[in-house]
Amino acid sequence: MILVTGGAGFIGSNFVLNWLVQSDESIVNLDKLTYAGNLKNLASIQGDSRHQFVQGDIGDAHLIARILKQHQPRAIINFAAESHVDRSIHGPEDFIQTNILGTFRLLEVVRGYWGELDAAEKRDFRFLHVSTDEVYGSLAREEAAFTEQHRYQPNSPYSASKASSDHLVRAYHHTYGLPVLTTNCSNNYGPFQFPEKLIPLMIVNALEGKPLPVYGDGQQIRDWLYVIDHCNAICRVLEAGTVGEVYNIGGWNEKPNIEIIHKICGLLQETYPDSSFQHLITYVTDRPGHDRRYAIDASKIERELNWKPADTFDSGIRKTIQWYLQHRSWITDVQTGAYREWMEKNYAGERS
Ligand code: NAD
Ligand code: DAU
């Protein structure tokens, strides 16, 4: 079996659902259930014996040691993190706690567990750390996309904390021989993304007739990847990646924020021809230290692991908008906090 951390969040829950469609290998899912963790994302596998949820913190060494002893995972995929740049600007402390100290504590316990495995299990064990392109800093318009060799130059408390965790993971391989893999991915979008991030925020606000806040001039560029493509890339790295290596993951799909917002407005208008959304676009004060451009050079994973994204931005954004249109109660529950009560009611027996 495998251990997934942060599997009730946006990418983690997509990963768990996608994994169980493709494989019968069981998952233990450890998640602290911060504001970003939502067990409703996993409602479709409620009662599935291949999935076991444990509420807890990656920084809780006793809990992690107990899980490892009990379940003997062959691999760990670490999604757990504080992930929102704006929140890291308002309050960096949680980012340091989870992304740096939490990853460190997790690595320490995993190192002990791995050290006790027999030779074959030791060789085959993997610790896959899920990271971000933001660790590489910001690109000027004419600069080449980030390769795995690009120097680390994180600019926000979030990206600095992720960079720090990447360095710890690297050091645990270099110093102790822990068989690690690191992935650095570009911006994801798709079902179950918390409506604090650009794409779901714009969809949700537009549907409610609220302003669509554009930071600064809206010309910042992000490189967008449909979340299931990211999940499949992680599976591929886990399956065939070379221990100790880093793999950049991206969709070769750079777009300025304002173009994304116009696209969302246009697609919503196809569904609601009598409504108009563009007039909701509102320019607001820029994010402090706002990175201008991210772009991922995904040649290494394409060449070495034969991975390519299946979705284009056009197909991915259409699916995403449809998902939000069809899951209005998910949106309401997230906005009102009702998803927390639902979790208490429905998962009381499934928490360890
Ligand atoms: P998210 O905020 O939606 O989910 C994070 C999950 O981690 C939540 O379920 C939360 O409850 C859990 N968590 C937080 N602190 C924890 C702790 N101390 N112990 C256990 N669980 C904890 O984030 P996401 O967008 O799904 O991102 C997942 C990972 O992917 C993160 O490591 C992030 O840095 C990385 N990443 C995200 C993107 C993106 O575009 N969203 C792109 C590249 C990489
Ligand atoms: O690049 C990968 C990263 O992408 C991940 O590591 C992070 O976890 C994830 O949150 C994301 O970070 P960004 O800061 O790029 O994502 P966000 O959705 O917050 O913002 C995307 C862009 O849109 C960014 O340039 C800021 C801008 N923006 C965002 C919001 C929420 C706006 O203009 N208005 C908004 O209201």
Short mmCIF file of C-alpha atoms and ligand atoms in Angstrom, two decimals:
data_model
loop_
_atom_site.label_atom_id
_atom_site.label_comp_id
_atom_site.label_asym_id
_atom_site.label_seq_id
_atom_site.Cartn_x
_atom_site.Cartn_y
_atom_site.Cartn_z
CA MET A 1 0.00 0.00 0.00
CA ILE A 2 0.94 3.64 -0.25
CA LEU A 3 0.68 6.54 2.20
CA VAL A 4 -0.58 9.85 0.83
CA THR A 5 -0.38 13.01 2.92
CA GLY A 6 -2.68 15.97 2.22
CA GLY A 7 -5.10 13.70 0.37
CA ALA A 8 -8.18 15.71 1.34
CA GLY A 9 -6.93 18.85 -0.40
CA PHE A 10 -7.32 19.83 -4.03
CA ILE A 11 -4.55 17.84 -5.76
CA GLY A 12 -4.33 15.13 -3.10
CA SER A 13 -8.02 14.22 -3.34
CA ASN A 14 -7.86 14.16 -7.15
CA PHE A 15 -4.81 11.93 -6.82
CA VAL A 16 -6.55 9.48 -4.43
CA LEU A 17 -9.67 9.24 -6.62
CA ASN A 18 -7.61 8.85 -9.80
CA TRP A 19 -5.33 6.24 -8.20
CA LEU A 20 -8.27 4.04 -7.11
CA VAL A 21 -9.72 4.13 -10.62
CA GLN A 22 -6.46 2.77 -12.00
CA SER A 23 -5.22 0.50 -9.22
CA ASP A 24 -6.38 -1.80 -6.45
CA GLU A 25 -3.40 -0.92 -4.27
CA SER A 26 -4.70 0.55 -1.01
CA ILE A 27 -4.11 4.07 0.23
CA VAL A 28 -3.76 5.40 3.73
CA ASN A 29 -4.58 9.09 3.56
CA LEU A 30 -3.18 11.32 6.31
CA ASP A 31 -4.55 14.86 6.38
CA LYS A 32 -4.76 17.45 9.12
CA LEU A 33 -8.01 18.85 7.68
CA THR A 34 -7.05 22.48 7.74
CA TYR A 35 -9.50 24.89 6.09
CA ALA A 36 -8.24 23.46 2.75
CA GLY A 37 -8.90 19.82 3.60
CA ASN A 38 -12.38 18.64 2.73
CA LEU A 39 -13.46 15.03 3.12
CA LYS A 40 -16.44 15.77 0.88
CA ASN A 41 -13.93 15.63 -1.96
CA LEU A 42 -13.64 11.91 -1.17
CA ALA A 43 -17.37 11.25 -0.76
CA SER A 44 -17.47 9.00 -3.84
CA ILE A 45 -15.09 6.50 -2.17
CA GLN A 46 -16.72 6.56 1.23
CA GLY A 47 -16.85 2.95 2.45
CA ASP A 48 -14.25 1.77 -0.10
CA SER A 49 -12.00 -0.60 1.83
CA ARG A 50 -9.00 0.39 -0.31
CA HIS A 51 -9.01 3.87 1.27
CA GLN A 52 -8.38 4.60 4.92
CA PHE A 53 -8.45 8.15 6.23
CA VAL A 54 -6.44 9.30 9.24
CA GLN A 55 -6.79 12.83 10.56
CA GLY A 56 -3.41 14.12 11.70
CA ASP A 57 -0.38 16.28 11.16
CA ILE A 58 2.72 15.35 9.12
CA GLY A 59 4.65 16.97 11.99
CA ASP A 60 3.29 14.47 14.55
CA ALA A 61 6.18 12.02 14.77
CA HIS A 62 4.36 9.55 17.05
CA LEU A 63 1.36 9.36 14.76
CA ILE A 64 3.51 8.92 11.63
CA ALA A 65 5.58 6.20 13.32
CA ARG A 66 2.37 4.38 14.28
CA ILE A 67 0.96 4.60 10.75
CA LEU A 68 4.18 3.35 9.19
CA LYS A 69 4.45 0.45 11.63
CA GLN A 70 0.84 -0.56 11.16
CA HIS A 71 0.56 -0.19 7.37
CA GLN A 72 4.13 -0.75 6.10
CA PRO A 73 3.75 1.43 2.98
CA ARG A 74 6.02 0.81 0.01
CA ALA A 75 5.83 4.51 -0.89
CA ILE A 76 4.85 7.89 0.54
CA ILE A 77 3.57 10.78 -1.53
CA ASN A 78 3.78 14.07 0.33
CA PHE A 79 1.14 16.56 -0.83
CA ALA A 80 0.49 18.05 2.62
CA ALA A 81 1.29 21.74 2.71
CA GLU A 82 -0.04 25.21 3.23
CA SER A 83 -0.44 26.17 -0.41
CA HIS A 84 -1.87 29.68 -0.87
CA VAL A 85 0.57 32.49 -1.60
CA ASP A 86 -1.74 35.28 -0.37
CA ARG A 87 -2.27 33.52 2.96
CA SER A 88 1.51 33.15 3.31
CA ILE A 89 1.85 36.91 2.90
CA HIS A 90 -0.76 37.62 5.58
CA GLY A 91 0.56 34.98 7.99
CA PRO A 92 3.70 32.97 7.20
CA GLU A 93 3.86 31.02 10.47
CA ASP A 94 1.70 28.05 9.40
CA PHE A 95 3.79 27.74 6.24
CA ILE A 96 6.98 27.43 8.23
CA GLN A 97 5.35 24.95 10.61
CA THR A 98 3.90 22.60 8.03
CA ASN A 99 6.02 23.03 4.92
CA ILE A 100 9.40 23.17 6.66
CA LEU A 101 9.10 21.65 10.15
CA GLY A 102 6.35 19.23 9.15
CA THR A 103 8.32 17.93 6.17
CA PHE A 104 11.42 17.64 8.36
CA ARG A 105 9.59 15.61 11.03
CA LEU A 106 8.01 13.40 8.39
CA LEU A 107 11.41 12.76 6.81
CA GLU A 108 12.96 11.92 10.16
CA VAL A 109 10.36 9.27 10.99
CA VAL A 110 10.46 7.90 7.44
CA ARG A 111 14.24 7.64 7.63
CA GLY A 112 13.92 5.46 10.76
CA TYR A 113 11.24 3.28 9.15
CA TRP A 114 13.18 2.88 5.92
CA GLY A 115 16.36 1.98 7.81
CA GLU A 116 14.62 -1.05 9.35
CA LEU A 117 13.28 -2.49 6.08
CA ASP A 118 14.93 -5.54 4.55
CA ALA A 119 17.28 -5.03 1.60
CA ALA A 120 14.72 -5.50 -1.18
CA GLU A 121 12.07 -3.35 0.51
CA LYS A 122 14.69 -0.70 1.18
CA ARG A 123 15.71 -0.63 -2.47
CA ASP A 124 12.13 -0.41 -3.72
CA PHE A 125 10.84 2.16 -1.19
CA ARG A 126 10.09 5.69 -2.48
CA PHE A 127 9.42 9.05 -0.82
CA LEU A 128 7.89 11.33 -3.45
CA HIS A 129 7.77 15.01 -2.51
CA VAL A 130 5.26 17.16 -4.40
CA SER A 131 6.60 20.65 -4.95
CA THR A 132 6.06 23.70 -7.10
CA ASP A 133 7.61 25.76 -9.90
CA GLU A 134 7.48 28.81 -7.59
CA VAL A 135 10.74 27.72 -5.93
CA TYR A 136 12.54 28.90 -9.09
CA GLY A 137 11.36 32.49 -8.69
CA SER A 138 10.09 34.75 -11.45
CA LEU A 139 10.99 34.86 -15.17
CA ALA A 140 11.27 37.87 -17.45
CA ARG A 141 9.11 37.62 -20.57
CA GLU A 142 11.96 36.58 -22.88
CA GLU A 143 13.69 34.14 -20.50
CA ALA A 144 13.69 30.37 -21.15
CA ALA A 145 11.30 28.22 -19.08
CA PHE A 146 12.46 26.66 -15.80
CA THR A 147 14.50 23.49 -16.20
CA GLU A 148 15.45 21.25 -13.26
CA GLN A 149 18.83 23.03 -13.22
CA HIS A 150 17.36 26.49 -12.70
CA ARG A 151 18.62 28.11 -9.51
CA TYR A 152 16.27 28.37 -6.56
CA GLN A 153 15.10 31.94 -5.99
CA PRO A 154 11.82 31.82 -4.04
CA ASN A 155 10.09 35.16 -3.52
CA SER A 156 7.14 34.58 -1.17
CA PRO A 157 6.98 32.98 2.26
CA TYR A 158 5.07 30.13 0.58
CA SER A 159 7.68 29.48 -2.10
CA ALA A 160 10.53 29.93 0.39
CA SER A 161 8.96 27.30 2.64
CA LYS A 162 8.49 24.91 -0.27
CA ALA A 163 12.08 25.53 -1.42
CA SER A 164 13.25 24.72 2.08
CA SER A 165 11.30 21.45 2.08
CA ASP A 166 12.79 20.53 -1.31
CA HIS A 167 16.29 21.08 0.10
CA LEU A 168 15.54 18.88 3.10
CA VAL A 169 14.27 16.10 0.85
CA ARG A 170 17.38 16.40 -1.30
CA ALA A 171 19.62 16.32 1.77
CA TYR A 172 17.94 13.17 3.14
CA HIS A 173 18.83 11.42 -0.10
CA HIS A 174 22.35 12.80 -0.30
CA THR A 175 23.22 12.21 3.35
CA TYR A 176 21.22 9.16 4.36
CA GLY A 177 20.46 7.54 1.00
CA LEU A 178 16.66 7.82 1.46
CA PRO A 179 15.17 6.97 -1.98
CA VAL A 180 13.43 10.25 -2.77
CA LEU A 181 11.85 11.77 -5.85
CA THR A 182 10.83 15.43 -6.17
CA THR A 183 8.35 16.90 -8.61
CA ASN A 184 8.02 20.64 -9.31
CA CYS A 185 4.75 21.42 -11.02
CA SER A 186 3.16 24.52 -12.50
CA ASN A 187 -0.30 25.93 -11.64
CA ASN A 188 -3.02 23.29 -11.44
CA TYR A 189 -6.74 23.74 -11.99
CA GLY A 190 -9.73 21.38 -11.96
CA PRO A 191 -12.41 19.92 -9.66
CA PHE A 192 -12.25 20.42 -5.88
CA GLN A 193 -9.94 23.46 -5.96
CA PHE A 194 -10.67 25.76 -3.03
CA PRO A 195 -12.22 29.02 -4.30
CA GLU A 196 -9.38 31.17 -3.00
CA LYS A 197 -7.23 30.35 -6.06
CA LEU A 198 -7.59 32.27 -9.32
CA ILE A 199 -9.68 29.93 -11.50
CA PRO A 200 -12.28 28.69 -8.98
CA LEU A 201 -12.52 32.17 -7.43
CA MET A 202 -13.35 33.70 -10.82
CA ILE A 203 -15.94 31.00 -11.61
CA VAL A 204 -17.63 31.24 -8.22
CA ASN A 205 -17.64 35.06 -8.11
CA ALA A 206 -18.94 35.32 -11.67
CA LEU A 207 -21.81 32.95 -10.89
CA GLU A 208 -22.70 35.12 -7.89
CA GLY A 209 -22.38 38.41 -9.81
CA LYS A 210 -19.48 39.52 -7.61
CA PRO A 211 -16.38 41.46 -8.75
CA LEU A 212 -13.60 39.47 -10.42
CA PRO A 213 -10.48 40.89 -8.70
CA VAL A 214 -7.45 41.21 -11.00
CA TYR A 215 -4.19 41.88 -9.18
CA GLY A 216 -2.14 44.73 -10.68
CA ASP A 217 -2.26 44.87 -14.50
CA GLY A 218 -3.37 41.23 -14.92
CA GLN A 219 -0.43 40.54 -17.24
CA GLN A 220 1.29 38.08 -14.88
CA ILE A 221 1.82 34.76 -16.61
CA ARG A 222 1.20 31.30 -15.18
CA ASP A 223 1.64 27.90 -16.86
CA TRP A 224 -1.60 25.95 -16.38
CA LEU A 225 -1.99 22.17 -16.10
CA TYR A 226 -5.20 20.17 -15.60
CA VAL A 227 -4.99 18.48 -12.22
CA ILE A 228 -5.45 14.91 -13.51
CA ASP A 229 -2.47 15.39 -15.82
CA HIS A 230 -0.44 16.33 -12.74
CA CYS A 231 -1.72 13.24 -10.88
CA ASN A 232 -0.80 10.95 -13.77
CA ALA A 233 2.66 12.54 -13.99
CA ILE A 234 3.19 11.80 -10.28
CA CYS A 235 2.15 8.16 -10.84
CA ARG A 236 4.64 7.94 -13.69
CA VAL A 237 7.48 9.44 -11.60
CA LEU A 238 6.67 7.05 -8.76
CA GLU A 239 6.69 4.12 -11.16
CA ALA A 240 9.75 4.90 -13.24
CA GLY A 241 11.56 7.98 -11.91
CA THR A 242 15.26 7.70 -11.04
CA VAL A 243 15.88 7.92 -7.31
CA GLY A 244 17.28 11.29 -6.22
CA GLU A 245 16.08 13.04 -9.38
CA VAL A 246 13.85 16.07 -9.79
CA TYR A 247 11.14 16.19 -12.46
CA ASN A 248 9.50 19.40 -13.63
CA ILE A 249 5.84 18.96 -14.61
CA GLY A 250 3.95 21.42 -16.79
CA GLY A 251 1.64 21.76 -19.75
CA TRP A 252 3.55 24.21 -22.00
CA ASN A 253 0.56 26.40 -21.49
CA GLU A 254 1.53 29.93 -20.47
CA LYS A 255 -1.26 32.45 -20.21
CA PRO A 256 -1.63 35.95 -18.73
CA ASN A 257 -4.14 36.06 -15.88
CA ILE A 258 -6.42 38.48 -17.69
CA GLU A 259 -6.72 36.06 -20.62
CA ILE A 260 -7.80 33.29 -18.23
CA ILE A 261 -10.44 35.56 -16.74
CA HIS A 262 -11.80 36.57 -20.17
CA LYS A 263 -11.89 32.89 -21.17
CA ILE A 264 -13.90 31.97 -18.06
CA CYS A 265 -16.33 34.85 -18.67
CA GLY A 266 -16.74 33.76 -22.32
CA LEU A 267 -17.40 30.12 -21.43
CA LEU A 268 -19.91 31.05 -18.73
CA GLN A 269 -21.69 33.21 -21.28
CA GLU A 270 -22.08 30.15 -23.53
CA THR A 271 -24.07 28.51 -20.71
CA TYR A 272 -25.91 31.70 -19.71
CA PRO A 273 -26.33 33.67 -22.97
CA ASP A 274 -28.58 36.22 -21.30
CA SER A 275 -26.03 37.14 -18.64
CA SER A 276 -22.84 39.13 -18.96
CA PHE A 277 -19.72 38.60 -16.88
CA GLN A 278 -16.94 40.75 -18.39
CA HIS A 279 -18.23 43.89 -16.65
CA LEU A 280 -17.44 42.23 -13.29
CA ILE A 281 -13.69 42.40 -14.00
CA THR A 282 -12.18 44.77 -11.42
CA TYR A 283 -8.53 45.78 -11.17
CA VAL A 284 -7.31 45.75 -7.55
CA THR A 285 -4.05 46.42 -5.69
CA ASP A 286 -1.30 44.04 -6.71
CA ARG A 287 -0.07 41.14 -4.53
CA PRO A 288 3.13 42.26 -2.72
CA GLY A 289 6.23 40.74 -4.35
CA HIS A 290 4.04 39.31 -7.12
CA ASP A 291 6.02 36.96 -9.40
CA ARG A 292 5.64 38.10 -12.98
CA ARG A 293 5.97 34.87 -14.91
CA TYR A 294 6.33 31.13 -14.36
CA ALA A 295 6.97 28.66 -17.17
CA ILE A 296 7.96 25.00 -16.93
CA ASP A 297 10.24 23.20 -19.33
CA ALA A 298 8.77 19.70 -19.15
CA SER A 299 11.19 18.08 -21.62
CA LYS A 300 12.86 15.85 -19.04
CA ILE A 301 9.72 14.03 -17.88
CA GLU A 302 8.51 13.79 -21.48
CA ARG A 303 11.81 12.38 -22.74
CA GLU A 304 12.76 10.11 -19.85
CA LEU A 305 9.37 8.96 -18.59
CA ASN A 306 7.29 9.34 -21.73
CA TRP A 307 4.67 11.51 -19.97
CA LYS A 308 2.60 14.12 -21.76
CA PRO A 309 -0.52 16.00 -20.64
CA ALA A 310 -3.75 14.56 -22.06
CA ASP A 311 -5.79 17.77 -21.73
CA THR A 312 -5.33 21.07 -23.51
CA PHE A 313 -6.22 24.24 -21.65
CA ASP A 314 -9.40 24.50 -23.68
CA SER A 315 -10.60 20.98 -22.79
CA GLY A 316 -9.47 21.27 -19.16
CA ILE A 317 -11.10 24.62 -18.46
CA ARG A 318 -14.38 23.49 -20.04
CA LYS A 319 -14.43 20.39 -17.81
CA THR A 320 -13.56 22.51 -14.78
CA ILE A 321 -16.33 25.04 -15.37
CA GLN A 322 -18.84 22.23 -15.95
CA TRP A 323 -17.74 20.63 -12.67
CA TYR A 324 -18.31 23.83 -10.69
CA LEU A 325 -21.67 24.38 -12.40
CA GLN A 326 -22.72 20.84 -11.46
CA HIS A 327 -21.45 21.06 -7.87
CA ARG A 328 -23.09 24.20 -6.55
CA SER A 329 -23.67 22.58 -3.13
CA TRP A 330 -19.94 21.82 -2.84
CA ILE A 331 -19.29 25.54 -3.38
CA THR A 332 -21.91 26.58 -0.84
CA ASP A 333 -20.59 24.13 1.74
CA VAL A 334 -17.06 25.44 1.33
CA GLN A 335 -18.22 29.04 1.57
CA THR A 336 -20.36 28.49 4.65
CA GLY A 337 -18.01 26.04 6.33
CA ALA A 338 -20.81 23.44 6.29
CA TYR A 339 -18.41 20.86 4.89
CA ARG A 340 -16.87 20.64 8.35
CA GLU A 341 -20.20 19.61 9.93
CA TRP A 342 -20.74 17.13 7.12
CA MET A 343 -17.39 15.57 7.92
CA GLU A 344 -18.26 15.18 11.57
CA LYS A 345 -21.50 13.45 10.64
CA ASN A 346 -20.27 11.21 7.89
CA TYR A 347 -16.75 10.23 8.77
CA ALA A 348 -16.86 9.92 12.53
CA GLY A 349 -16.18 6.19 12.37
CA GLU A 350 -13.48 6.38 9.74
CA ARG A 351 -10.99 8.54 11.56
CA SER A 352 -8.17 6.96 13.49
P1 NAD B 1 -4.42 22.40 -0.79
O1 NAD B 1 -4.17 23.58 0.09
O2 NAD B 1 -5.68 22.32 -1.56
O3 NAD B 1 -4.37 21.06 0.11
C1 NAD B 1 -3.40 20.85 1.10
C2 NAD B 1 -3.88 19.70 1.98
O4 NAD B 1 -2.86 19.46 2.97
C3 NAD B 1 -5.17 20.01 2.74
O5 NAD B 1 -6.04 18.90 2.66
C4 NAD B 1 -4.71 20.24 4.17
O6 NAD B 1 -5.68 19.87 5.14
C5 NAD B 1 -3.49 19.35 4.25
N1 NAD B 1 -2.52 19.78 5.26
C6 NAD B 1 -2.08 21.03 5.51
N2 NAD B 1 -1.21 21.03 6.54
C7 NAD B 1 -1.08 19.74 6.94
C8 NAD B 1 -0.31 19.09 7.93
N3 NAD B 1 0.49 19.78 8.75
N4 NAD B 1 -0.41 17.75 8.06
C9 NAD B 1 -1.25 17.04 7.25
N5 NAD B 1 -2.01 17.61 6.30
C10 NAD B 1 -1.93 18.94 6.13
O7 NAD B 1 -3.15 22.28 -1.71
P2 NAD B 1 -3.00 21.72 -3.20
O8 NAD B 1 -3.23 22.82 -4.14
O9 NAD B 1 -3.77 20.47 -3.31
O10 NAD B 1 -1.43 21.40 -3.21
C11 NAD B 1 -0.95 20.12 -2.81
C12 NAD B 1 0.58 20.12 -2.94
O11 NAD B 1 0.94 20.40 -4.28
C13 NAD B 1 1.26 21.20 -2.08
O12 NAD B 1 2.43 20.64 -1.56
C14 NAD B 1 1.57 22.31 -3.07
O13 NAD B 1 2.70 23.03 -2.67
C15 NAD B 1 1.82 21.51 -4.33
N6 NAD B 1 1.54 22.21 -5.60
C16 NAD B 1 0.34 22.83 -5.81
C17 NAD B 1 0.07 23.42 -7.05
C18 NAD B 1 -1.25 24.10 -7.34
O14 NAD B 1 -1.38 24.73 -8.38
N7 NAD B 1 -2.25 23.99 -6.50
C19 NAD B 1 1.05 23.38 -8.06
C20 NAD B 1 2.27 22.75 -7.80
C21 NAD B 1 2.49 22.15 -6.58
O1 DAU B 2 2.81 27.72 -9.65
C1 DAU B 2 2.33 26.74 -8.78
C2 DAU B 2 1.59 27.41 -7.65
O2 DAU B 2 0.37 27.90 -8.19
C3 DAU B 2 1.32 26.50 -6.47
O3 DAU B 2 2.56 26.13 -5.89
C4 DAU B 2 0.46 27.21 -5.41
O4 DAU B 2 0.15 26.30 -4.37
C5 DAU B 2 -0.80 27.67 -6.08
O5 DAU B 2 -1.60 28.39 -5.15
C6 DAU B 2 -0.48 28.54 -7.29
O6 DAU B 2 0.10 29.82 -6.87
P1 DAU B 2 -0.32 31.19 -7.60
O7 DAU B 2 -0.04 32.31 -6.68
O8 DAU B 2 0.22 31.23 -8.98
O9 DAU B 2 -1.91 30.90 -7.73
P2 DAU B 2 -3.19 31.81 -7.48
O10 DAU B 2 -4.35 31.03 -7.99
O11 DAU B 2 -3.26 32.32 -6.09
O12 DAU B 2 -2.94 33.04 -8.45
C7 DAU B 2 -2.72 32.84 -9.83
C8 DAU B 2 -2.45 34.20 -10.44
O13 DAU B 2 -3.64 34.99 -10.40
C9 DAU B 2 -1.40 35.00 -9.70
O14 DAU B 2 -0.63 35.75 -10.64
C10 DAU B 2 -2.21 35.94 -8.81
C11 DAU B 2 -3.45 36.19 -9.66
N1 DAU B 2 -4.68 36.45 -8.90
C12 DAU B 2 -5.05 35.55 -7.94
C13 DAU B 2 -6.19 35.74 -7.21
C14 DAU B 2 -6.59 34.74 -6.14
C15 DAU B 2 -5.48 37.54 -9.20
O15 DAU B 2 -5.16 38.35 -10.10
N2 DAU B 2 -6.62 37.73 -8.48
C16 DAU B 2 -7.01 36.87 -7.49
O16 DAU B 2 -8.06 37.11 -6.84
#
